[in-house]
Structures are given as structure tokens and as C-alpha cells.
Amino acid sequence: MALIVQKYGGTSVGSAERIHKVADRVIHARQQGHDVVVVVSAMSGETNRLVSLAKEVADPPKAREFDVLLSTGEQVTIGLLAMALESKGCAARSYTGAQVHILTDSTHNKARILEIDNKHMRADLDAGRVVVVAGFQGIDAEGNITTLGRGGSDTTAVALAAALKADECQIYTDVDGVYTTDPRVVPKARRLDKVTFEEMLELASLGAKVLQIRSVEFASKYNVPLRVLSSFDDTYTGTGTLIAAEEESDMEQALISGIAFNRDEAKLTLLGVPDQPGIARDILGAIAAANIEVDMIIQNIGTDGTTTDFTFTVHRNDYAKTLEILQVVKEKLKAREINGDDKIVKVSLVGVGMRSHAGIASTMFRALADEGINIKMISTSEIKISVVVDEKYLELAVRALHTVFDLDQAA
Ligand code: ASP
Ligand code: MG
């Protein structure tokens, strides 16, 4: 018997029929002998509806009142689910975030959880009841309703699991796990049985749709095993993807876990910058001052020894703005030229196996060369190698790497 926190997202509770299905699944877990705490999102589309409604009344809406409004979506779902459970003979009680004392800071619309009081939940569990908690919401020290940012129910679930020292936090969604890469790009992509927290964070561009990244950071910090599962699997047999800490005993750890990619990149180069202290500060300082986030950075030694070339990438939406800023920096630093390209993508190989295996980068570069794909930038971290390539090569690059690193599904 275990204590399990189950979280159901919007599509999983999108209709009365879906809510009955969720109730059946919760009851199934109870019948297996588990204690269950359920966290739910608003019914699919509801939060978006509330957002547009608010904007019709006031744009921008007052942050405090926006939270009062947005938090109602989840309150509908907890009431409905607790009713469904009771109607099936399963004792249950619903609670808002405030009622279970999910204390947050006062940053409306993106509040952080500070503390959870688990006494009430414990008492219900001890009395044999299922506890149903509204995701995405909390209360600050002054008693104001707060919300945790879009997708925040995942974080509520992980936080409750940490506070209750649950055995597992199960995230039910409309896909059956985390994949080696996007199946729309590589039809042979495979569901991963297991990934580490670190890998999941690096695979964010794939996983973001499945999990709010903050919830993974939280799970990693408090070591809460997370499992992504489909709520549409009526056989209850799927095992989904387990996201957990890396165990030393895990001998069968795959070398590479997945391939992430990002289509929203642009790269800029300042050529012929005088090679002197402070240039990186001058260039990136100006970009940062405009609140533009820089991803990869490369500085080359210029061929003549007195100047250097400085290249970096930004989000494609920030490309035009960054070009403008660089014009000013170019005059100031007396650089020679600006080069830009917003038709690029970033492709990243992710795997903890990289730490203990040599030759992964060379295999990657060979695979890309064999396809005639030119690499424009390279950056590495302990468990990731990223390359920037022309956007027209994205699919080809991802497929080639997926095959070379043995990630393809068995035929
Ligand atoms: N209902 C909220 C949203 O749509 C929170 C969540 O679903 O996790 O963002
Ligand atoms: Mg979600």
C-alpha cells in the first residue's frame, strides 16, 4: 500500500463523462489498497475562457482580481470529481488551495509555494477518504487568492506529494508518456520508460507540453518520483514514463535519452570587434538591458589577432530588436560588421550516459556530415550537446540522430 498523488489535466476532466472516468481510475487505485490525493486542473478550455473574459472587462486586469477569477476553474472540477466519487460509493472531500493551506508568496499570477499544512489531508486519508485538491492556486499570508502560473497544477501536485512524502506523483494527461523526440517529426519515436530529472529538464522543449518545467525542478529538489501517464488508457495497464533521480544501480541506462529541438532561434554575429577587455559585457549588457534572453554564446579569435568575432543566439521573436541594439553597439565598439540569420534551429542530444562515454559528439557530427548538414554552432554541457543548423535541415537532422543513437522503435 502506498500514498499516491494523482494529477489530472484539463483534457482528462474535460466533460462529465471524463470526470466519471477519472473517478473510476481513482477508485481502482483505492481498490489496490492505496491512499489517494487527487489534484485537478480546470476543465479543458476553461482557463483560456476566463482569461479572455477578463480581458473584455479590463486590459490588463488587476492582478489580484485576475487570480480570484482564474482560480474558479479548478473549483468547479474539484466539486464535480468529489461528487462523482461519492456517487460511486467512494468517500471523498474536495478542497480549494486555501482550504488545505497552500501558502504562497504574494506574486499574483505566478506565485511560489512557500508551505503546505498537511494535517487536514492526513486526517481525511486516515479516515479512508480520497482528498481532492484544486490545482494551480494558493493563498498568501494576507489571505489573498493566488495562482501559480499557467500549467501550475503540475506544481501543486508535486508540492503536495513532497509535503505528504508520497510514494509517487502521477501526472495523467492525454499522451502516454515522454517520448525520445516529437513523434510528429519522427514517427518512430519511442516512449521512454524512465528519464532522470536532469534529462527531463534538458528535454524541456519536448516535455514542456507534458509537464510544467517548474514542477520538474520542484520534484528534483524534493526527490519526488514523477510518472507521466495517459488518463485515456482504460485498461489501467500503461506504465508511462517515470522521471526520477539517477540511481547508481541502474545498469541499463541508455546512452542517449532523447533529442530535443527548438525552432524559435535566431543567431547574430558582430564581426571584427577590437579584442579588448569588456566587449562581452558591452554586447551582452546592452541585450540584457532590453530584457532579451541570450542562449548560446561563442567568441572566436579573429584571424589578425587584434579583433574577434562574437556570435550568440536569441529567441526568433527578439531578432529584429536585437539587430537594432547591435547597430548601436557596433558604432560604440567600432566593430566591422553585423551578420544575422533567423532561419536556424537548435537540435540537442540529451543523455546522462554522456558523462561516462566518450565519442558521442564525434558520432553526432559524423551523422550530420553524412547527411550533408552544415553545423553553424556547437555548445555542450555535461549531459547535452546542441548544434545550430539551417532550419530546412531540422527534420533530417533529428531523424538521422534518432537512428544513429538507436532510439528508433523496433520495427
Ligand atoms: N488551469 C490552469 C491552466 O490552464 C492550470 C493547469 O491546468 O495546470 O493553466
Ligand atoms: Mg497542463
GROMACS .gro file of C-alpha atoms and ligand atoms in nm:
model
  421
    1MET     CA    1   0.000   0.000   0.000
    2ALA     CA    2   0.129   0.337  -0.100
    3LEU     CA    3   0.036   0.702  -0.083
    4ILE     CA    4  -0.014   0.834  -0.434
    5VAL     CA    5  -0.082   1.184  -0.558
    6GLN     CA    6  -0.262   1.178  -0.893
    7LYS     CA    7  -0.296   1.489  -1.106
    8TYR     CA    8  -0.545   1.514  -1.391
    9GLY     CA    9  -0.506   1.786  -1.653
   10GLY     CA   10  -0.776   1.976  -1.840
   11THR     CA   11  -0.843   1.724  -2.118
   12SER     CA   12  -0.866   1.443  -1.862
   13VAL     CA   13  -1.152   1.624  -1.685
   14GLY     CA   14  -1.294   1.797  -1.995
   15SER     CA   15  -1.653   1.667  -1.961
   16ALA     CA   16  -1.887   1.495  -1.715
   17GLU     CA   17  -1.804   1.168  -1.889
   18ARG     CA   18  -1.429   1.223  -1.848
   19ILE     CA   19  -1.479   1.310  -1.481
   20HIS     CA   20  -1.657   0.977  -1.431
   21LYS     CA   21  -1.361   0.803  -1.595
   22VAL     CA   22  -1.124   0.980  -1.358
   23ALA     CA   23  -1.340   0.877  -1.061
   24ASP     CA   24  -1.324   0.515  -1.181
   25ARG     CA   25  -0.947   0.533  -1.202
   26VAL     CA   26  -0.918   0.682  -0.854
   27ILE     CA   27  -1.143   0.406  -0.719
   28HIS     CA   28  -0.925   0.149  -0.894
   29ALA     CA   29  -0.621   0.283  -0.709
   30ARG     CA   30  -0.816   0.271  -0.381
   31GLN     CA   31  -0.907  -0.091  -0.452
   32GLN     CA   32  -0.538  -0.167  -0.496
   33GLY     CA   33  -0.505  -0.050  -0.137
   34HIS     CA   34  -0.351   0.291  -0.198
   35ASP     CA   35  -0.424   0.619  -0.027
   36VAL     CA   36  -0.500   0.877  -0.293
   37VAL     CA   37  -0.479   1.255  -0.310
   38VAL     CA   38  -0.609   1.393  -0.639
   39VAL     CA   39  -0.513   1.730  -0.787
   40VAL     CA   40  -0.719   1.858  -1.078
   41SER     CA   41  -0.694   2.132  -1.337
   42ALA     CA   42  -0.981   2.334  -1.475
   43MET     CA   43  -1.186   2.160  -1.745
   44SER     CA   44  -1.013   2.198  -2.083
   45GLY     CA   45  -1.052   2.544  -2.234
   46GLU     CA   46  -1.193   2.691  -1.912
   47THR     CA   47  -0.886   2.888  -1.801
   48ASN     CA   48  -0.849   3.033  -2.152
   49ARG     CA   49  -1.215   3.130  -2.146
   50LEU     CA   50  -1.168   3.310  -1.815
   51VAL     CA   51  -0.858   3.487  -1.946
   52SER     CA   52  -1.049   3.626  -2.247
   53LEU     CA   53  -1.345   3.721  -2.034
   54ALA     CA   54  -1.117   3.920  -1.803
   55LYS     CA   55  -0.958   4.099  -2.098
   56GLU     CA   56  -1.301   4.202  -2.223
   57VAL     CA   57  -1.366   4.373  -1.891
   58ALA     CA   58  -1.025   4.523  -1.821
   59ASP     CA   59  -0.696   4.501  -2.009
   60PRO     CA   60  -0.474   4.444  -1.827
   61PRO     CA   61  -0.688   4.318  -1.539
   62LYS     CA   62  -0.579   4.391  -1.183
   63ALA     CA   63  -0.351   4.101  -1.087
   64ARG     CA   64  -0.527   4.027  -0.758
   65GLU     CA   65  -0.871   4.009  -0.919
   66PHE     CA   66  -0.738   3.811  -1.213
   67ASP     CA   67  -0.634   3.540  -0.964
   68VAL     CA   68  -0.977   3.548  -0.796
   69LEU     CA   69  -1.128   3.481  -1.138
   70LEU     CA   70  -0.877   3.226  -1.274
   71SER     CA   71  -0.889   3.011  -0.961
   72THR     CA   72  -1.259   2.940  -1.015
   73GLY     CA   73  -1.194   2.694  -1.297
   74GLU     CA   74  -1.032   2.441  -1.066
   75GLN     CA   75  -1.302   2.484  -0.801
   76VAL     CA   76  -1.561   2.361  -1.050
   77THR     CA   77  -1.360   2.046  -1.116
   78ILE     CA   78  -1.295   1.952  -0.752
   79GLY     CA   79  -1.666   1.978  -0.674
   80LEU     CA   80  -1.763   1.764  -0.971
   81LEU     CA   81  -1.499   1.500  -0.908
   82ALA     CA   82  -1.578   1.468  -0.537
   83MET     CA   83  -1.949   1.431  -0.628
   84ALA     CA   84  -1.869   1.164  -0.885
   85LEU     CA   85  -1.660   0.970  -0.632
   86GLU     CA   86  -1.929   0.993  -0.363
   87SER     CA   87  -2.196   0.885  -0.611
   88LYS     CA   88  -1.990   0.571  -0.675
   89GLY     CA   89  -1.965   0.497  -0.304
   90CYS     CA   90  -1.612   0.628  -0.256
   91ALA     CA   91  -1.572   0.869   0.035
   92ALA     CA   92  -1.413   1.191  -0.085
   93ARG     CA   93  -1.377   1.555   0.007
   94SER     CA   94  -1.282   1.849  -0.212
   95TYR     CA   95  -1.065   2.140  -0.104
   96THR     CA   96  -0.952   2.467  -0.256
   97GLY     CA   97  -0.587   2.564  -0.228
   98ALA     CA   98  -0.666   2.800   0.059
   99GLN     CA   99  -0.853   2.528   0.249
  100VAL     CA  100  -0.552   2.296   0.251
  101HIS     CA  101  -0.328   2.589   0.335
  102ILE     CA  102  -0.114   2.606   0.025
  103LEU     CA  103   0.067   2.916   0.141
  104THR     CA  104   0.235   3.113  -0.138
  105ASP     CA  105   0.416   3.442  -0.174
  106SER     CA  106   0.212   3.738  -0.299
  107THR     CA  107   0.332   3.739  -0.660
  108HIS     CA  108  -0.011   3.727  -0.821
  109ASN     CA  109  -0.041   3.521  -1.144
  110LYS     CA  110   0.291   3.343  -1.081
  111ALA     CA  111   0.308   3.282  -0.709
  112ARG     CA  112   0.555   3.042  -0.550
  113ILE     CA  113   0.452   2.787  -0.290
  114LEU     CA  114   0.612   2.852   0.050
  115GLU     CA  115   0.447   2.600   0.277
  116ILE     CA  116   0.177   2.335   0.288
  117ASP     CA  117  -0.001   2.223   0.601
  118ASN     CA  118  -0.080   1.856   0.555
  119LYS     CA  119  -0.278   1.799   0.878
  120HIS     CA  120  -0.622   1.813   0.719
  121MET     CA  121  -0.524   1.591   0.430
  122ARG     CA  122  -0.371   1.339   0.671
  123ALA     CA  123  -0.688   1.331   0.879
  124ASP     CA  124  -0.902   1.261   0.572
  125LEU     CA  125  -0.668   0.992   0.446
  126ASP     CA  126  -0.667   0.830   0.789
  127ALA     CA  127  -1.046   0.833   0.781
  128GLY     CA  128  -1.035   0.648   0.448
  129ARG     CA  129  -1.133   0.941   0.230
  130VAL     CA  130  -0.994   1.047  -0.105
  131VAL     CA  131  -0.872   1.407  -0.090
  132VAL     CA  132  -0.945   1.617  -0.399
  133VAL     CA  133  -0.747   1.941  -0.421
  134ALA     CA  134  -0.774   2.229  -0.667
  135GLY     CA  135  -0.451   2.273  -0.860
  136PHE     CA  136  -0.288   2.599  -0.967
  137GLN     CA  137  -0.400   2.803  -0.664
  138GLY     CA  138  -0.293   2.903  -0.318
  139ILE     CA  139  -0.332   3.176  -0.061
  140ASP     CA  140  -0.082   3.436   0.057
  141ALA     CA  141  -0.009   3.541   0.415
  142GLU     CA  142  -0.273   3.816   0.393
  143GLY     CA  143  -0.540   3.572   0.277
  144ASN     CA  144  -0.543   3.675  -0.089
  145ILE     CA  145  -0.607   3.406  -0.351
  146THR     CA  146  -0.302   3.348  -0.572
  147THR     CA  147  -0.233   3.137  -0.882
  148LEU     CA  148   0.090   2.966  -0.978
  149GLY     CA  149   0.123   3.047  -1.349
  150ARG     CA  150  -0.023   2.860  -1.647
  151GLY     CA  151   0.017   2.487  -1.617
  152GLY     CA  152   0.061   2.531  -1.241
  153SER     CA  153  -0.148   2.231  -1.137
  154ASP     CA  154   0.153   2.009  -1.204
  155THR     CA  155   0.346   2.208  -0.947
  156THR     CA  156   0.059   2.182  -0.696
  157ALA     CA  157   0.064   1.804  -0.735
  158VAL     CA  158   0.439   1.777  -0.685
  159ALA     CA  159   0.430   2.012  -0.387
  160LEU     CA  160   0.154   1.809  -0.221
  161ALA     CA  161   0.345   1.488  -0.291
  162ALA     CA  162   0.656   1.640  -0.130
  163ALA     CA  163   0.460   1.769   0.172
  164LEU     CA  164   0.292   1.431   0.224
  165LYS     CA  165   0.608   1.234   0.142
  166ALA     CA  166   0.402   1.044  -0.115
  167ASP     CA  167   0.550   0.739  -0.283
  168GLU     CA  168   0.476   0.869  -0.631
  169CYS     CA  169   0.325   1.167  -0.807
  170GLN     CA  170   0.132   1.054  -1.115
  171ILE     CA  171   0.061   1.312  -1.384
  172TYR     CA  172  -0.230   1.196  -1.601
  173THR     CA  173  -0.255   1.359  -1.940
  174ASP     CA  174  -0.360   1.284  -2.299
  175VAL     CA  175  -0.031   1.123  -2.404
  176ASP     CA  176   0.108   0.802  -2.259
  177GLY     CA  177   0.448   0.934  -2.155
  178VAL     CA  178   0.757   1.128  -2.255
  179TYR     CA  179   0.899   1.040  -2.596
  180THR     CA  180   1.255   1.020  -2.733
  181THR     CA  181   1.158   1.307  -2.961
  182ASP     CA  182   0.845   1.463  -3.109
  183PRO     CA  183   0.655   1.178  -3.282
  184ARG     CA  184   0.525   1.427  -3.538
  185VAL     CA  185   0.882   1.473  -3.660
  186VAL     CA  186   0.999   1.116  -3.608
  187PRO     CA  187   0.714   0.865  -3.635
  188LYS     CA  188   0.949   0.602  -3.493
  189ALA     CA  189   0.992   0.796  -3.168
  190ARG     CA  190   0.963   0.572  -2.863
  191ARG     CA  191   0.805   0.624  -2.524
  192LEU     CA  192   1.076   0.636  -2.259
  193ASP     CA  193   1.030   0.404  -1.961
  194LYS     CA  194   1.247   0.623  -1.747
  195VAL     CA  195   1.435   0.953  -1.757
  196THR     CA  196   1.625   1.135  -1.487
  197PHE     CA  197   1.514   1.473  -1.352
  198GLU     CA  198   1.816   1.635  -1.516
  199GLU     CA  199   1.738   1.483  -1.854
  200MET     CA  200   1.375   1.585  -1.828
  201LEU     CA  201   1.479   1.944  -1.761
  202GLU     CA  202   1.704   1.937  -2.069
  203LEU     CA  203   1.428   1.778  -2.275
  204ALA     CA  204   1.208   2.070  -2.172
  205SER     CA  205   1.129   2.165  -2.528
  206LEU     CA  206   0.968   1.823  -2.570
  207GLY     CA  207   0.837   1.790  -2.220
  208ALA     CA  208   0.704   2.139  -2.173
  209LYS     CA  209   0.381   2.034  -2.336
  210VAL     CA  210   0.357   1.740  -2.097
  211LEU     CA  211   0.480   1.894  -1.773
  212GLN     CA  212   0.527   2.242  -1.634
  213ILE     CA  213   0.905   2.273  -1.603
  214ARG     CA  214   0.881   2.423  -1.256
  215SER     CA  215   0.714   2.104  -1.137
  216VAL     CA  216   1.015   1.901  -1.254
  217GLU     CA  217   1.255   2.137  -1.074
  218PHE     CA  218   1.044   2.100  -0.762
  219ALA     CA  219   1.030   1.721  -0.794
  220SER     CA  220   1.405   1.707  -0.838
  221LYS     CA  221   1.469   1.929  -0.536
  222TYR     CA  222   1.246   1.721  -0.307
  223ASN     CA  223   1.318   1.393  -0.480
  224VAL     CA  224   0.956   1.312  -0.562
  225PRO     CA  225   0.930   1.037  -0.827
  226LEU     CA  226   0.704   1.161  -1.108
  227ARG     CA  227   0.521   0.941  -1.355
  228VAL     CA  228   0.355   1.068  -1.673
  229LEU     CA  229   0.061   0.850  -1.780
  230SER     CA  230  -0.241   0.863  -2.010
  231SER     CA  231  -0.583   0.903  -1.849
  232PHE     CA  232  -0.731   0.765  -2.171
  233ASP     CA  233  -0.589   0.415  -2.117
  234ASP     CA  234  -0.898   0.232  -1.997
  235THR     CA  235  -0.705  -0.089  -1.929
  236TYR     CA  236  -0.506   0.081  -1.647
  237THR     CA  237  -0.202  -0.119  -1.760
  238GLY     CA  238   0.018   0.156  -1.907
  239THR     CA  239   0.328   0.233  -1.704
  240GLY     CA  240   0.402   0.569  -1.868
  241THR     CA  241   0.737   0.739  -1.814
  242LEU     CA  242   0.900   0.751  -1.473
  243ILE     CA  243   1.100   1.066  -1.403
  244ALA     CA  244   1.325   1.009  -1.105
  245ALA     CA  245   1.669   1.059  -0.959
  246GLU     CA  246   1.954   0.878  -1.127
  247GLU     CA  247   2.036   0.562  -0.935
  248GLU     CA  248   2.383   0.422  -0.939
  249SER     CA  249   2.249   0.070  -0.962
  250ASP     CA  250   2.077   0.143  -1.289
  251MET     CA  251   2.296  -0.057  -1.524
  252GLU     CA  252   2.081  -0.040  -1.832
  253GLN     CA  253   2.083   0.336  -1.858
  254ALA     CA  254   2.066   0.429  -2.224
  255LEU     CA  255   2.349   0.642  -2.359
  256ILE     CA  256   2.113   0.897  -2.509
  257SER     CA  257   1.761   0.953  -2.380
  258GLY     CA  258   1.623   1.188  -2.635
  259ILE     CA  259   1.658   1.459  -2.894
  260ALA     CA  260   1.512   1.800  -2.824
  261PHE     CA  261   1.483   2.078  -3.076
  262ASN     CA  262   1.389   2.439  -3.084
  263ARG     CA  263   1.256   2.611  -3.394
  264ASP     CA  264   1.244   2.959  -3.246
  265GLU     CA  265   1.610   3.052  -3.266
  266ALA     CA  266   1.798   3.329  -3.441
  267LYS     CA  267   2.170   3.398  -3.443
  268LEU     CA  268   2.366   3.721  -3.463
  269THR     CA  269   2.735   3.789  -3.508
  270LEU     CA  270   2.934   4.102  -3.450
  271LEU     CA  271   3.243   4.074  -3.673
  272GLY     CA  272   3.573   4.248  -3.627
  273VAL     CA  273   3.529   4.364  -3.270
  274PRO     CA  274   3.850   4.507  -3.117
  275ASP     CA  275   3.980   4.231  -2.889
  276GLN     CA  276   3.990   4.401  -2.552
  277PRO     CA  277   3.851   4.353  -2.201
  278GLY     CA  278   3.485   4.439  -2.161
  279ILE     CA  279   3.348   4.362  -2.508
  280ALA     CA  280   3.132   4.070  -2.393
  281ARG     CA  281   2.998   4.292  -2.117
  282ASP     CA  282   2.924   4.573  -2.364
  283ILE     CA  283   2.748   4.349  -2.615
  284LEU     CA  284   2.552   4.126  -2.380
  285GLY     CA  285   2.490   4.407  -2.130
  286ALA     CA  286   2.303   4.602  -2.395
  287ILE     CA  287   2.099   4.294  -2.489
  288ALA     CA  288   2.019   4.213  -2.127
  289ALA     CA  289   1.916   4.573  -2.059
  290ALA     CA  290   1.645   4.523  -2.323
  291ASN     CA  291   1.528   4.212  -2.135
  292ILE     CA  292   1.627   3.982  -2.420
  293GLU     CA  293   1.744   3.637  -2.322
  294VAL     CA  294   2.062   3.505  -2.480
  295ASP     CA  295   2.106   3.131  -2.525
  296MET     CA  296   2.431   3.015  -2.689
  297ILE     CA  297   2.740   3.236  -2.693
  298ILE     CA  298   3.059   3.189  -2.894
  299GLN     CA  299   3.358   3.418  -2.915
  300ASN     CA  300   3.622   3.343  -3.176
  301ILE     CA  301   3.973   3.475  -3.202
  302GLY     CA  302   3.986   3.687  -3.515
  303THR     CA  303   4.248   3.594  -3.771
  304ASP     CA  304   4.457   3.909  -3.735
  305GLY     CA  305   4.495   3.881  -3.357
  306THR     CA  306   4.357   4.227  -3.282
  307THR     CA  307   3.989   4.170  -3.346
  308THR     CA  308   3.744   3.900  -3.258
  309ASP     CA  309   3.403   3.773  -3.379
  310PHE     CA  310   3.123   3.742  -3.128
  311THR     CA  311   2.819   3.521  -3.201
  312PHE     CA  312   2.511   3.448  -2.992
  313THR     CA  313   2.155   3.323  -3.029
  314VAL     CA  314   1.826   3.473  -2.913
  315HIS     CA  315   1.458   3.385  -2.948
  316ARG     CA  316   1.341   3.448  -3.302
  317ASN     CA  317   1.081   3.698  -3.179
  318ASP     CA  318   1.365   3.911  -3.041
  319TYR     CA  319   1.568   3.906  -3.363
  320ALA     CA  320   1.471   4.246  -3.507
  321LYS     CA  321   1.505   4.418  -3.172
  322THR     CA  322   1.848   4.259  -3.114
  323LEU     CA  323   1.968   4.371  -3.459
  324GLU     CA  324   1.873   4.727  -3.371
  325ILE     CA  325   2.062   4.714  -3.044
  326LEU     CA  326   2.368   4.564  -3.215
  327GLN     CA  327   2.378   4.858  -3.459
  328VAL     CA  328   2.435   5.089  -3.164
  329VAL     CA  329   2.688   4.855  -3.003
  330LYS     CA  330   2.871   4.824  -3.335
  331GLU     CA  331   2.924   5.201  -3.358
  332LYS     CA  332   3.032   5.219  -2.997
  333LEU     CA  333   3.284   4.935  -3.020
  334LYS     CA  334   3.392   5.025  -3.373
  335ALA     CA  335   3.319   4.674  -3.491
  336ARG     CA  336   3.334   4.595  -3.861
  337GLU     CA  337   3.007   4.425  -3.948
  338ILE     CA  338   2.689   4.258  -3.824
  339ASN     CA  339   2.573   3.923  -3.955
  340GLY     CA  340   2.236   3.775  -3.873
  341ASP     CA  341   2.033   3.466  -3.953
  342ASP     CA  342   1.683   3.394  -3.829
  343LYS     CA  343   1.634   3.076  -4.031
  344ILE     CA  344   1.816   2.849  -3.789
  345VAL     CA  345   1.715   2.582  -3.538
  346LYS     CA  346   1.882   2.419  -3.242
  347VAL     CA  347   1.898   2.041  -3.213
  348SER     CA  348   2.013   1.886  -2.884
  349LEU     CA  349   2.115   1.537  -2.786
  350VAL     CA  350   2.039   1.466  -2.420
  351GLY     CA  351   2.158   1.181  -2.202
  352VAL     CA  352   2.325   1.120  -1.866
  353GLY     CA  353   2.524   0.845  -2.039
  354MET     CA  354   2.738   1.118  -2.194
  355ARG     CA  355   2.919   1.163  -1.866
  356SER     CA  356   3.079   0.823  -1.884
  357HIS     CA  357   3.110   0.769  -2.258
  358ALA     CA  358   3.350   0.930  -2.500
  359GLY     CA  359   3.283   0.971  -2.869
  360ILE     CA  360   2.921   1.082  -2.859
  361ALA     CA  361   2.997   1.423  -3.006
  362SER     CA  362   3.201   1.273  -3.288
  363THR     CA  363   2.924   1.024  -3.368
  364MET     CA  364   2.678   1.311  -3.375
  365PHE     CA  365   2.891   1.526  -3.603
  366ARG     CA  366   2.959   1.233  -3.837
  367ALA     CA  367   2.588   1.156  -3.867
  368LEU     CA  368   2.515   1.519  -3.959
  369ALA     CA  369   2.806   1.534  -4.204
  370ASP     CA  370   2.686   1.214  -4.373
  371GLU     CA  371   2.356   1.392  -4.446
  372GLY     CA  372   2.541   1.698  -4.579
  373ILE     CA  373   2.418   1.912  -4.292
  374ASN     CA  374   2.643   2.206  -4.206
  375ILE     CA  375   2.682   2.280  -3.833
  376LYS     CA  376   2.682   2.653  -3.758
  377MET     CA  377   2.734   2.650  -3.383
  378ILE     CA  378   2.806   2.390  -3.117
  379SER     CA  379   2.766   2.404  -2.743
  380THR     CA  380   2.790   2.136  -2.479
  381SER     CA  381   2.701   2.079  -2.118
  382GLU     CA  382   2.756   1.774  -1.902
  383ILE     CA  383   2.458   1.583  -2.039
  384LYS     CA  384   2.375   1.772  -2.359
  385ILE     CA  385   2.526   1.856  -2.696
  386SER     CA  386   2.349   2.121  -2.902
  387VAL     CA  387   2.409   2.223  -3.259
  388VAL     CA  388   2.265   2.506  -3.463
  389VAL     CA  389   2.175   2.419  -3.822
  390ASP     CA  390   1.972   2.569  -4.107
  391GLU     CA  391   1.602   2.530  -4.034
  392LYS     CA  392   1.548   2.339  -4.358
  393TYR     CA  393   1.757   2.055  -4.210
  394LEU     CA  394   1.564   2.020  -3.884
  395GLU     CA  395   1.366   1.706  -3.969
  396LEU     CA  396   1.658   1.542  -4.148
  397ALA     CA  397   1.894   1.612  -3.858
  398VAL     CA  398   1.657   1.486  -3.589
  399ARG     CA  399   1.575   1.168  -3.785
  400ALA     CA  400   1.939   1.093  -3.863
  401LEU     CA  401   2.041   1.133  -3.498
  402HIS     CA  402   1.743   0.933  -3.377
  403THR     CA  403   1.857   0.640  -3.591
  404VAL     CA  404   2.229   0.669  -3.522
  405PHE     CA  405   2.176   0.666  -3.146
  406ASP     CA  406   1.944   0.364  -3.160
  407LEU     CA  407   1.636   0.548  -3.045
  408ASP     CA  408   1.406   0.421  -3.322
  409GLN     CA  409   1.124   0.194  -3.223
  410ALA     CA  410   1.179  -0.171  -3.313
  411ALA     CA  411   1.000  -0.235  -3.644
  412ASP     N1  412  -0.590   2.561  -1.537
  412ASP     C1  413  -0.458   2.618  -1.535
  412ASP     C2  414  -0.411   2.643  -1.678
  412ASP     O1  415  -0.482   2.615  -1.773
  412ASP     C3  416  -0.360   2.535  -1.458
  412ASP     C4  417  -0.332   2.398  -1.516
  412ASP     O2  418  -0.408   2.347  -1.598
  412ASP     O3  419  -0.233   2.338  -1.475
  412ASP     O4  420  -0.303   2.691  -1.697
  413MG      MG  421  -0.118   2.116  -1.806
   0.00000   0.00000   0.00000
